[in-house]
Amino acid sequence: MIENHYDVIVIGAGPAGLTAGIYLARGKMKTLILNEGAVGGQTVLTHEIANYPGIEKISGFQLARNMKSQAVSFGCTIKSNINITKLSVNGDVKSVEVNGKDIFTSDSIILATGGKSRSLNVPGENEFKGKGISYCATCDGDFFQDKNIIVVGGGNSALEEAVSLTKYASSVTIVHQFDHFQAFPHAVEEAKNNPKIRFLMESKIIEFSGNEKLERVKIGNQITKEINEQAIDGVFILIGYEPNTQKLEGIVALNKRNEIIVDEHLQTSIPGVYAAGDSITKRYRQITTAVADGTIAALNSIEYINKKRANMAA
Amino acid sequence: MLQTNLTHLTSEEKFNQTLKENENVMVCCGRMGPMCIPVYEAMEELESTYKNVKFADMEFDSQTGNLIRSLPETKNFNGLPFTVYFKNGKVVKATSSIQSMDQITNILDSNFGK
C-alpha cells in the first residue's frame, strides 16, 4: 500500500499530463502518470508542428518523446497502455485501480484524459477499419492512388485533407451532414475550386459493406430521407474529436458535451481533483493551451496538498 | 530506420532468421506515423511480459517491407501499420491500422499463450 501512494496521480500523458508531471516532479511531488494509450496523446497525430514557440519545426512524435523524457528525468513514474478499471476521488485519499488488480492512491489527481477521433458508429465501421476506412489521411492516402473515395466531415481537417487526398485519388466526395461547412472560408474555397472534389451536403453514411474489404456505402439524405448505395474504394472519417471522459461520468461534473467542468484554478467539482487539456470545457484546443493547463493544474494541485498538510500539522 | 526500441528487421535475411529462431514472432510494418506509433509503444511495453514472443518492426517503404506487403493475408489492407503474427514461420493473424493494447494482448494470448 505504502509504495503505491503518490502525492499526485496524473491521468493522461499528452502535453497537458506530461507538463503537469514536469511541474509536479520539479515541485518535489511524488508523481505517477497513468496513460491508457500511447504517450503523447493526440500530439502524435500531427506529422509536423510549426506553431510551438521556440521550436521552428518538430514532429508530434518527437515533441511527445521529448516531453516524456523531460518528465521522467525529473522523477515522474509513467505507466502507459494501462486500463483504468476504477476511480475513487471522494475523500482525502484518492485511488485508481489499474488493470483490475493494482491500486494506486494519492492526495490529489489531475485528469488530463485528452480526446479521441470521433467515429460514425454505423454498421460496418469497425469491420472495415484499415480495409477501406481510415481516420488518418496522411497515413493512408497513398493506398488510394486512382481510386474513388469519400471524406466525411465539414471542418477544417476534412476539407484540407480532402484537397490533399486529390493528389492520389481520382475523385473525392465530401459527405457532410449539414448544408454549410464549419471550416474556414479559405479551406472551403480551396475545396470548391478543386475539380476532383464533389459535395454531398445534408447527407450521412448509414452503412458500410463489402466482402474482405470495403466495397459499398449507403448514404442517406437528411432532408428527403432517400437512401442511395454506391460503390466506393475508401472512406476517410474526419469529423473531429470528442473528450475521453466516458470513465469520468458520475465521478466529476461534465457538461452536455461530456467535457470536464473546471473553475478558474482548473479544479473540478471535487476538491483536490484538477483537470487539464482537451478534455476540459474550453474553446481553443492547442498543444500550447494544453501545456498551459497542465502547468496551472499542477501548481494548484501542489498548493492544495501543501495547504492540506499545513492544516493537518497545525 | 524506425525510431523504436524494438528489433528492426532491415533485410530479408534478418527477417527469415528471426522467423527461424523464434517460435512466436510479432512484426509491425509501418512508418513513424500516428497510427503506427501506438502499436510500437504497446509492443515495447509487452516485451518484458511476453518472453515467449519476439517483437520486431519493419519499415513499410523499404524493400524488406515488401515481405509483409506481399503476403496474401495483407492483400486487402490499406491502413497502416500492417501487423503480422507468425507461429513457427507461418502467419496466424494479421491486422491493419492502429490496434489497442487489449486487442494486441488478446491476439497474443489466443495464438501464442501467456
mmCIF file of C-alpha atoms in Angstrom, chain A:
data_model
loop_
_atom_site.group_PDB
_atom_site.id
_atom_site.type_symbol
_atom_site.label_atom_id
_atom_site.label_comp_id
_atom_site.label_asym_id
_atom_site.label_seq_id
_atom_site.Cartn_x
_atom_site.Cartn_y
_atom_site.Cartn_z
ATOM 1 C CA MET A 1 0.000 0.000 0.000
ATOM 2 C CA ILE A 2 2.688 2.494 1.030
ATOM 3 C CA GLU A 3 4.825 2.031 -2.057
ATOM 4 C CA ASN A 4 1.765 2.659 -4.230
ATOM 5 C CA HIS A 5 0.946 6.010 -2.622
ATOM 6 C CA TYR A 6 1.832 9.145 -4.572
ATOM 7 C CA ASP A 7 1.384 12.836 -3.870
ATOM 8 C CA VAL A 8 -0.308 13.277 -7.225
ATOM 9 C CA ILE A 9 -1.584 10.887 -9.882
ATOM 10 C CA VAL A 10 -1.938 12.367 -13.343
ATOM 11 C CA ILE A 11 -4.280 10.503 -15.667
ATOM 12 C CA GLY A 12 -3.221 11.041 -19.262
ATOM 13 C CA ALA A 13 0.184 11.517 -20.889
ATOM 14 C CA GLY A 14 -0.482 14.010 -23.638
ATOM 15 C CA PRO A 15 1.048 17.505 -23.489
ATOM 16 C CA ALA A 16 -1.217 18.536 -20.579
ATOM 17 C CA GLY A 17 -0.451 15.465 -18.466
ATOM 18 C CA LEU A 18 3.275 15.449 -19.207
ATOM 19 C CA THR A 19 3.582 19.173 -18.466
ATOM 20 C CA ALA A 20 1.730 18.662 -15.195
ATOM 21 C CA GLY A 21 4.169 15.835 -14.445
ATOM 22 C CA ILE A 22 7.172 18.062 -15.134
ATOM 23 C CA TYR A 23 5.904 20.817 -12.826
ATOM 24 C CA LEU A 24 4.865 18.379 -10.093
ATOM 25 C CA ALA A 25 8.137 16.485 -10.113
ATOM 26 C CA ARG A 26 10.140 19.701 -10.068
ATOM 27 C CA GLY A 27 7.925 20.775 -7.159
ATOM 28 C CA LYS A 28 9.160 17.658 -5.284
ATOM 29 C CA MET A 29 5.838 15.878 -5.560
ATOM 30 C CA LYS A 30 5.970 12.103 -5.916
ATOM 31 C CA THR A 31 4.156 11.791 -9.216
ATOM 32 C CA LEU A 32 2.633 8.919 -11.148
ATOM 33 C CA ILE A 33 1.362 9.400 -14.694
ATOM 34 C CA LEU A 34 -1.106 6.754 -15.851
ATOM 35 C CA ASN A 35 -1.961 6.610 -19.518
ATOM 36 C CA GLU A 36 -4.412 4.321 -21.272
ATOM 37 C CA GLY A 37 -2.998 4.833 -24.763
ATOM 38 C CA ALA A 38 0.338 5.800 -26.226
ATOM 39 C CA VAL A 39 2.367 8.593 -24.624
ATOM 40 C CA GLY A 40 1.816 11.888 -26.417
ATOM 41 C CA GLY A 41 -1.923 11.585 -26.928
ATOM 42 C CA GLN A 42 -3.175 13.385 -29.992
ATOM 43 C CA THR A 43 0.191 15.119 -30.438
ATOM 44 C CA VAL A 44 1.467 12.048 -32.254
ATOM 45 C CA LEU A 45 -1.338 12.536 -34.785
ATOM 46 C CA THR A 46 0.478 15.583 -36.117
ATOM 47 C CA HIS A 47 3.264 14.985 -38.592
ATOM 48 C CA GLU A 48 4.742 18.444 -38.260
ATOM 49 C CA ILE A 49 4.217 21.091 -35.607
ATOM 50 C CA ALA A 50 5.267 24.597 -36.593
ATOM 51 C CA ASN A 51 3.447 26.741 -34.019
ATOM 52 C CA TYR A 52 5.037 25.597 -30.764
ATOM 53 C CA PRO A 53 7.010 28.644 -29.598
ATOM 54 C CA GLY A 54 10.761 28.185 -29.515
ATOM 55 C CA ILE A 55 10.754 25.197 -31.843
ATOM 56 C CA GLU A 56 10.548 26.011 -35.531
ATOM 57 C CA LYS A 57 9.518 22.571 -36.718
ATOM 58 C CA ILE A 58 9.161 19.233 -34.970
ATOM 59 C CA SER A 59 7.132 16.073 -35.471
ATOM 60 C CA GLY A 60 4.379 15.405 -32.967
ATOM 61 C CA PHE A 61 6.049 12.126 -32.102
ATOM 62 C CA GLN A 62 9.384 13.794 -31.329
ATOM 63 C CA LEU A 63 7.792 16.568 -29.253
ATOM 64 C CA ALA A 64 5.893 13.971 -27.217
ATOM 65 C CA ARG A 65 9.039 11.891 -26.783
ATOM 66 C CA ASN A 66 10.954 14.975 -25.585
ATOM 67 C CA MET A 67 8.207 15.840 -23.095
ATOM 68 C CA LYS A 68 8.180 12.265 -21.816
ATOM 69 C CA SER A 69 11.938 12.114 -21.243
ATOM 70 C CA GLN A 70 11.815 15.516 -19.560
ATOM 71 C CA ALA A 71 9.092 14.282 -17.171
ATOM 72 C CA VAL A 72 10.983 11.064 -16.450
ATOM 73 C CA SER A 73 14.261 12.935 -15.927
ATOM 74 C CA PHE A 74 12.630 14.989 -13.149
ATOM 75 C CA GLY A 75 11.411 11.836 -11.428
ATOM 76 C CA CYS A 76 7.922 11.064 -12.755
ATOM 77 C CA THR A 77 6.880 7.445 -12.996
ATOM 78 C CA ILE A 78 4.946 6.810 -16.211
ATOM 79 C CA LYS A 79 2.807 3.743 -16.849
ATOM 80 C CA SER A 80 1.292 3.720 -20.328
ATOM 81 C CA ASN A 81 -1.040 1.410 -22.225
ATOM 82 C CA ILE A 82 -2.790 0.513 -18.974
ATOM 83 C CA ASN A 83 -6.504 0.140 -18.359
ATOM 84 C CA ILE A 84 -8.074 2.169 -15.558
ATOM 85 C CA THR A 85 -10.726 -0.057 -14.051
ATOM 86 C CA LYS A 86 -11.865 2.015 -11.058
ATOM 87 C CA LEU A 87 -11.511 5.596 -9.950
ATOM 88 C CA SER A 88 -12.446 6.866 -6.459
ATOM 89 C CA VAL A 89 -11.937 10.583 -5.937
ATOM 90 C CA ASN A 90 -14.071 11.499 -2.945
ATOM 91 C CA GLY A 91 -12.332 11.977 0.384
ATOM 92 C CA ASP A 92 -8.774 12.911 1.253
ATOM 93 C CA VAL A 93 -7.180 9.854 -0.308
ATOM 94 C CA LYS A 94 -7.962 9.269 -3.976
ATOM 95 C CA SER A 95 -7.491 5.862 -5.541
ATOM 96 C CA VAL A 96 -7.065 4.454 -9.030
ATOM 97 C CA GLU A 97 -7.374 0.771 -9.838
ATOM 98 C CA VAL A 98 -5.349 -0.347 -12.849
ATOM 99 C CA ASN A 99 -5.928 -3.479 -14.937
ATOM 100 C CA GLY A 100 -8.413 -4.745 -12.339
ATOM 101 C CA LYS A 101 -5.680 -5.517 -9.796
ATOM 102 C CA ASP A 102 -3.142 -2.793 -8.956
ATOM 103 C CA ILE A 103 -4.300 0.056 -6.718
ATOM 104 C CA PHE A 104 -2.525 3.402 -6.607
ATOM 105 C CA THR A 105 -3.500 6.130 -4.157
ATOM 106 C CA SER A 106 -2.756 9.848 -3.983
ATOM 107 C CA ASP A 107 -3.595 13.114 -2.244
ATOM 108 C CA SER A 108 -4.563 14.811 -5.473
ATOM 109 C CA ILE A 109 -5.449 13.822 -9.016
ATOM 110 C CA ILE A 110 -5.076 15.644 -12.308
ATOM 111 C CA LEU A 111 -7.333 14.460 -15.111
ATOM 112 C CA ALA A 112 -5.686 15.055 -18.482
ATOM 113 C CA THR A 113 -7.506 12.403 -20.442
ATOM 114 C CA GLY A 114 -7.499 14.271 -23.764
ATOM 115 C CA GLY A 115 -9.651 13.434 -26.743
ATOM 116 C CA LYS A 116 -10.059 10.846 -29.456
ATOM 117 C CA SER A 117 -11.216 10.786 -33.065
ATOM 118 C CA ARG A 118 -14.958 10.707 -33.379
ATOM 119 C CA SER A 119 -16.385 7.710 -35.207
ATOM 120 C CA LEU A 120 -19.670 7.444 -37.092
ATOM 121 C CA ASN A 121 -20.864 4.404 -35.105
ATOM 122 C CA VAL A 122 -22.681 2.866 -38.046
ATOM 123 C CA PRO A 123 -22.776 -0.786 -39.164
ATOM 124 C CA GLY A 124 -19.580 -1.991 -40.831
ATOM 125 C CA GLU A 125 -17.340 0.765 -39.470
ATOM 126 C CA ASN A 126 -15.296 -1.459 -37.154
ATOM 127 C CA GLU A 127 -15.212 -4.327 -39.640
ATOM 128 C CA PHE A 128 -13.602 -2.273 -42.418
ATOM 129 C CA LYS A 129 -11.215 -0.148 -40.343
ATOM 130 C CA GLY A 130 -7.882 -0.440 -42.137
ATOM 131 C CA LYS A 131 -9.591 -2.212 -45.032
ATOM 132 C CA GLY A 132 -11.026 0.874 -46.689
ATOM 133 C CA ILE A 133 -11.956 3.034 -43.708
ATOM 134 C CA SER A 134 -9.317 5.369 -42.334
ATOM 135 C CA TYR A 135 -9.111 8.194 -39.810
ATOM 136 C CA CYS A 136 -5.723 9.489 -40.982
ATOM 137 C CA ALA A 137 -5.341 10.920 -44.461
ATOM 138 C CA THR A 138 -1.607 11.479 -44.202
ATOM 139 C CA CYS A 139 -1.096 7.859 -43.070
ATOM 140 C CA ASP A 140 -3.213 6.022 -45.584
ATOM 141 C CA GLY A 141 -3.780 8.405 -48.510
ATOM 142 C CA ASP A 142 -1.258 6.716 -50.772
ATOM 143 C CA PHE A 143 -3.209 3.430 -50.684
ATOM 144 C CA PHE A 144 -5.896 5.132 -52.746
ATOM 145 C CA GLN A 145 -3.993 6.038 -55.889
ATOM 146 C CA ASP A 146 -6.521 6.477 -58.754
ATOM 147 C CA LYS A 147 -9.384 5.340 -56.514
ATOM 148 C CA ASN A 148 -12.752 6.861 -55.717
ATOM 149 C CA ILE A 149 -13.008 7.913 -52.117
ATOM 150 C CA ILE A 150 -15.252 9.755 -49.677
ATOM 151 C CA VAL A 151 -14.237 12.184 -46.961
ATOM 152 C CA VAL A 152 -16.795 12.559 -44.181
ATOM 153 C CA GLY A 153 -16.866 15.888 -42.353
ATOM 154 C CA GLY A 154 -17.225 19.623 -42.743
ATOM 155 C CA GLY A 155 -14.496 21.090 -40.566
ATOM 156 C CA ASN A 156 -11.018 22.312 -41.438
ATOM 157 C CA SER A 157 -9.441 18.857 -41.193
ATOM 158 C CA ALA A 158 -11.989 17.288 -43.517
ATOM 159 C CA LEU A 159 -11.738 19.962 -46.203
ATOM 160 C CA GLU A 160 -7.965 20.345 -46.062
ATOM 161 C CA GLU A 161 -7.408 16.593 -46.152
ATOM 162 C CA ALA A 162 -9.922 16.205 -48.987
ATOM 163 C CA VAL A 163 -7.807 18.585 -51.055
ATOM 164 C CA SER A 164 -4.639 16.764 -50.030
ATOM 165 C CA LEU A 165 -6.154 13.377 -50.968
ATOM 166 C CA THR A 166 -6.776 14.561 -54.541
ATOM 167 C CA LYS A 167 -3.010 14.025 -55.037
ATOM 168 C CA TYR A 168 -3.789 10.309 -55.009
ATOM 169 C CA ALA A 169 -7.484 9.702 -55.609
ATOM 170 C CA SER A 170 -9.240 10.115 -58.936
ATOM 171 C CA SER A 171 -12.309 11.539 -57.186
ATOM 172 C CA VAL A 172 -13.111 12.735 -53.672
ATOM 173 C CA THR A 173 -16.685 13.163 -52.480
ATOM 174 C CA ILE A 174 -17.175 15.181 -49.332
ATOM 175 C CA VAL A 175 -20.189 13.913 -47.395
ATOM 176 C CA HIS A 176 -21.408 16.367 -44.781
ATOM 177 C CA GLN A 177 -24.496 16.258 -42.606
ATOM 178 C CA PHE A 178 -25.273 19.996 -42.722
ATOM 179 C CA ASP A 179 -25.977 22.447 -45.569
ATOM 180 C CA HIS A 180 -22.892 24.524 -44.705
ATOM 181 C CA PHE A 181 -19.308 23.872 -43.579
ATOM 182 C CA GLN A 182 -17.698 24.668 -40.231
ATOM 183 C CA ALA A 183 -14.294 25.055 -41.910
ATOM 184 C CA PHE A 184 -12.641 28.421 -42.520
ATOM 185 C CA PRO A 185 -13.778 30.126 -45.767
ATOM 186 C CA HIS A 186 -10.356 29.722 -47.421
ATOM 187 C CA ALA A 187 -10.455 25.945 -46.840
ATOM 188 C CA VAL A 188 -13.974 25.738 -48.296
ATOM 189 C CA GLU A 189 -12.946 27.813 -51.305
ATOM 190 C CA GLU A 190 -9.900 25.676 -51.980
ATOM 191 C CA ALA A 191 -12.019 22.511 -51.891
ATOM 192 C CA LYS A 192 -14.702 24.048 -54.119
ATOM 193 C CA ASN A 193 -12.095 25.095 -56.664
ATOM 194 C CA ASN A 194 -10.656 21.578 -56.919
ATOM 195 C CA PRO A 195 -12.072 19.785 -59.977
ATOM 196 C CA LYS A 196 -11.664 16.343 -58.377
ATOM 197 C CA ILE A 197 -13.904 17.198 -55.408
ATOM 198 C CA ARG A 198 -17.688 16.988 -55.344
ATOM 199 C CA PHE A 199 -20.043 17.610 -52.454
ATOM 200 C CA LEU A 200 -22.906 15.672 -50.956
ATOM 201 C CA MET A 201 -24.472 18.002 -48.413
ATOM 202 C CA GLU A 202 -27.108 17.215 -45.781
ATOM 203 C CA SER A 203 -26.175 13.561 -46.089
ATOM 204 C CA LYS A 204 -24.875 10.865 -43.779
ATOM 205 C CA ILE A 205 -23.257 7.477 -44.305
ATOM 206 C CA ILE A 206 -25.527 4.948 -42.682
ATOM 207 C CA GLU A 207 -23.803 1.659 -43.540
ATOM 208 C CA PHE A 208 -20.520 0.233 -44.849
ATOM 209 C CA SER A 209 -20.412 -3.103 -46.645
ATOM 210 C CA GLY A 210 -18.116 -5.374 -48.631
ATOM 211 C CA ASN A 211 -16.546 -8.785 -48.522
ATOM 212 C CA GLU A 212 -12.936 -8.805 -47.394
ATOM 213 C CA LYS A 213 -12.594 -5.054 -47.871
ATOM 214 C CA LEU A 214 -14.863 -2.028 -48.092
ATOM 215 C CA GLU A 215 -16.777 -2.015 -51.358
ATOM 216 C CA ARG A 216 -20.016 -0.066 -50.850
ATOM 217 C CA VAL A 217 -21.612 2.623 -48.704
ATOM 218 C CA LYS A 218 -25.221 3.542 -48.081
ATOM 219 C CA ILE A 219 -25.785 7.274 -47.868
ATOM 220 C CA GLY A 220 -28.989 8.810 -46.515
ATOM 221 C CA ASN A 221 -30.180 12.284 -47.398
ATOM 222 C CA GLN A 222 -31.177 14.121 -44.232
ATOM 223 C CA ILE A 223 -33.976 16.094 -45.906
ATOM 224 C CA THR A 224 -35.560 13.757 -48.452
ATOM 225 C CA LYS A 225 -34.751 10.604 -46.398
ATOM 226 C CA GLU A 226 -33.749 8.974 -49.683
ATOM 227 C CA ILE A 227 -31.088 6.267 -49.346
ATOM 228 C CA ASN A 228 -28.545 5.566 -52.090
ATOM 229 C CA GLU A 229 -25.993 2.786 -52.226
ATOM 230 C CA GLN A 230 -22.797 3.371 -54.142
ATOM 231 C CA ALA A 231 -19.536 1.579 -54.842
ATOM 232 C CA ILE A 232 -16.523 3.105 -53.096
ATOM 233 C CA ASP A 233 -12.847 2.255 -52.587
ATOM 234 C CA GLY A 234 -12.166 4.179 -49.410
ATOM 235 C CA VAL A 235 -13.706 6.440 -46.777
ATOM 236 C CA PHE A 236 -11.834 8.879 -44.561
ATOM 237 C CA ILE A 237 -13.756 9.835 -41.439
ATOM 238 C CA LEU A 238 -12.617 13.258 -40.259
ATOM 239 C CA ILE A 239 -15.397 14.523 -38.020
ATOM 240 C CA GLY A 240 -13.360 15.919 -35.178
ATOM 241 C CA TYR A 241 -12.639 14.785 -31.675
ATOM 242 C CA GLU A 242 -14.557 14.013 -28.523
ATOM 243 C CA PRO A 243 -13.313 14.156 -24.940
ATOM 244 C CA ASN A 244 -12.093 10.936 -23.348
ATOM 245 C CA THR A 245 -14.376 11.211 -20.363
ATOM 246 C CA GLN A 246 -16.528 8.072 -20.514
ATOM 247 C CA LYS A 247 -14.874 6.729 -17.367
ATOM 248 C CA LEU A 248 -15.443 10.026 -15.550
ATOM 249 C CA GLU A 249 -19.232 10.019 -15.817
ATOM 250 C CA GLY A 250 -20.715 10.236 -12.325
ATOM 251 C CA ILE A 251 -17.255 10.896 -10.856
ATOM 252 C CA VAL A 252 -16.712 14.585 -11.701
ATOM 253 C CA ALA A 253 -19.191 17.051 -13.201
ATOM 254 C CA LEU A 254 -19.301 17.047 -17.005
ATOM 255 C CA ASN A 255 -21.153 19.405 -19.333
ATOM 256 C CA LYS A 256 -23.577 18.279 -22.035
ATOM 257 C CA ARG A 257 -20.667 17.754 -24.471
ATOM 258 C CA ASN A 258 -19.089 15.453 -21.864
ATOM 259 C CA GLU A 259 -16.250 17.895 -21.190
ATOM 260 C CA ILE A 260 -14.965 18.234 -17.627
ATOM 261 C CA ILE A 261 -16.277 21.336 -15.891
ATOM 262 C CA VAL A 262 -13.476 23.247 -14.136
ATOM 263 C CA ASP A 263 -13.144 26.524 -12.246
ATOM 264 C CA GLU A 264 -10.503 29.203 -12.858
ATOM 265 C CA HIS A 265 -7.971 27.105 -10.903
ATOM 266 C CA LEU A 266 -8.789 24.122 -13.129
ATOM 267 C CA GLN A 267 -10.312 22.328 -10.149
ATOM 268 C CA THR A 268 -13.194 20.006 -10.987
ATOM 269 C CA SER A 269 -16.354 19.586 -8.931
ATOM 270 C CA ILE A 270 -14.302 17.504 -6.455
ATOM 271 C CA PRO A 271 -11.739 19.168 -4.128
ATOM 272 C CA GLY A 272 -8.193 18.089 -4.903
ATOM 273 C CA VAL A 273 -9.131 16.839 -8.362
ATOM 274 C CA TYR A 274 -7.951 19.072 -11.187
ATOM 275 C CA ALA A 275 -8.279 18.739 -14.947
ATOM 276 C CA ALA A 276 -6.251 19.972 -17.910
ATOM 277 C CA GLY A 277 -6.038 19.796 -21.687
ATOM 278 C CA ASP A 278 -8.513 18.822 -24.360
ATOM 279 C CA SER A 279 -10.955 17.062 -22.042
ATOM 280 C CA ILE A 280 -11.986 20.240 -20.194
ATOM 281 C CA THR A 281 -14.545 22.856 -21.133
ATOM 282 C CA LYS A 282 -12.758 25.436 -23.249
ATOM 283 C CA ARG A 283 -12.777 26.983 -26.691
ATOM 284 C CA TYR A 284 -9.280 26.533 -28.069
ATOM 285 C CA ARG A 285 -7.617 23.137 -28.110
ATOM 286 C CA GLN A 286 -3.959 23.514 -28.977
ATOM 287 C CA ILE A 287 -0.724 21.987 -27.676
ATOM 288 C CA THR A 288 0.138 25.399 -26.246
ATOM 289 C CA THR A 289 -3.156 25.661 -24.356
ATOM 290 C CA ALA A 290 -2.758 22.080 -23.100
ATOM 291 C CA VAL A 291 0.691 22.765 -21.642
ATOM 292 C CA ALA A 292 -0.657 25.949 -20.039
ATOM 293 C CA ASP A 293 -3.488 23.945 -18.472
ATOM 294 C CA GLY A 294 -1.048 21.309 -17.265
ATOM 295 C CA THR A 295 1.069 23.975 -15.581
ATOM 296 C CA ILE A 296 -1.892 25.621 -13.857
ATOM 297 C CA ALA A 297 -3.383 22.320 -12.698
ATOM 298 C CA ALA A 298 -0.024 21.149 -11.334
ATOM 299 C CA LEU A 299 0.682 24.354 -9.411
ATOM 300 C CA ASN A 300 -2.811 24.397 -7.915
ATOM 301 C CA SER A 301 -2.513 20.735 -7.021
ATOM 302 C CA ILE A 302 0.760 21.444 -5.194
ATOM 303 C CA GLU A 303 -0.877 24.308 -3.331
ATOM 304 C CA TYR A 304 -3.842 22.100 -2.402
ATOM 305 C CA ILE A 305 -1.534 19.431 -0.970
ATOM 306 C CA ASN A 306 0.658 21.914 0.911
ATOM 307 C CA LYS A 307 -2.389 23.597 2.484
ATOM 308 C CA LYS A 308 -3.855 20.265 3.466
ATOM 309 C CA ARG A 309 -0.619 19.173 5.099
ATOM 310 C CA ALA A 310 -0.212 22.524 6.869
ATOM 311 C CA ASN A 311 -3.730 22.191 8.284
ATOM 312 C CA MET A 312 -3.012 18.676 9.467
ATOM 313 C CA ALA A 313 0.209 19.829 11.146
ATOM 314 C CA ALA A 314 -1.479 22.786 12.844
#
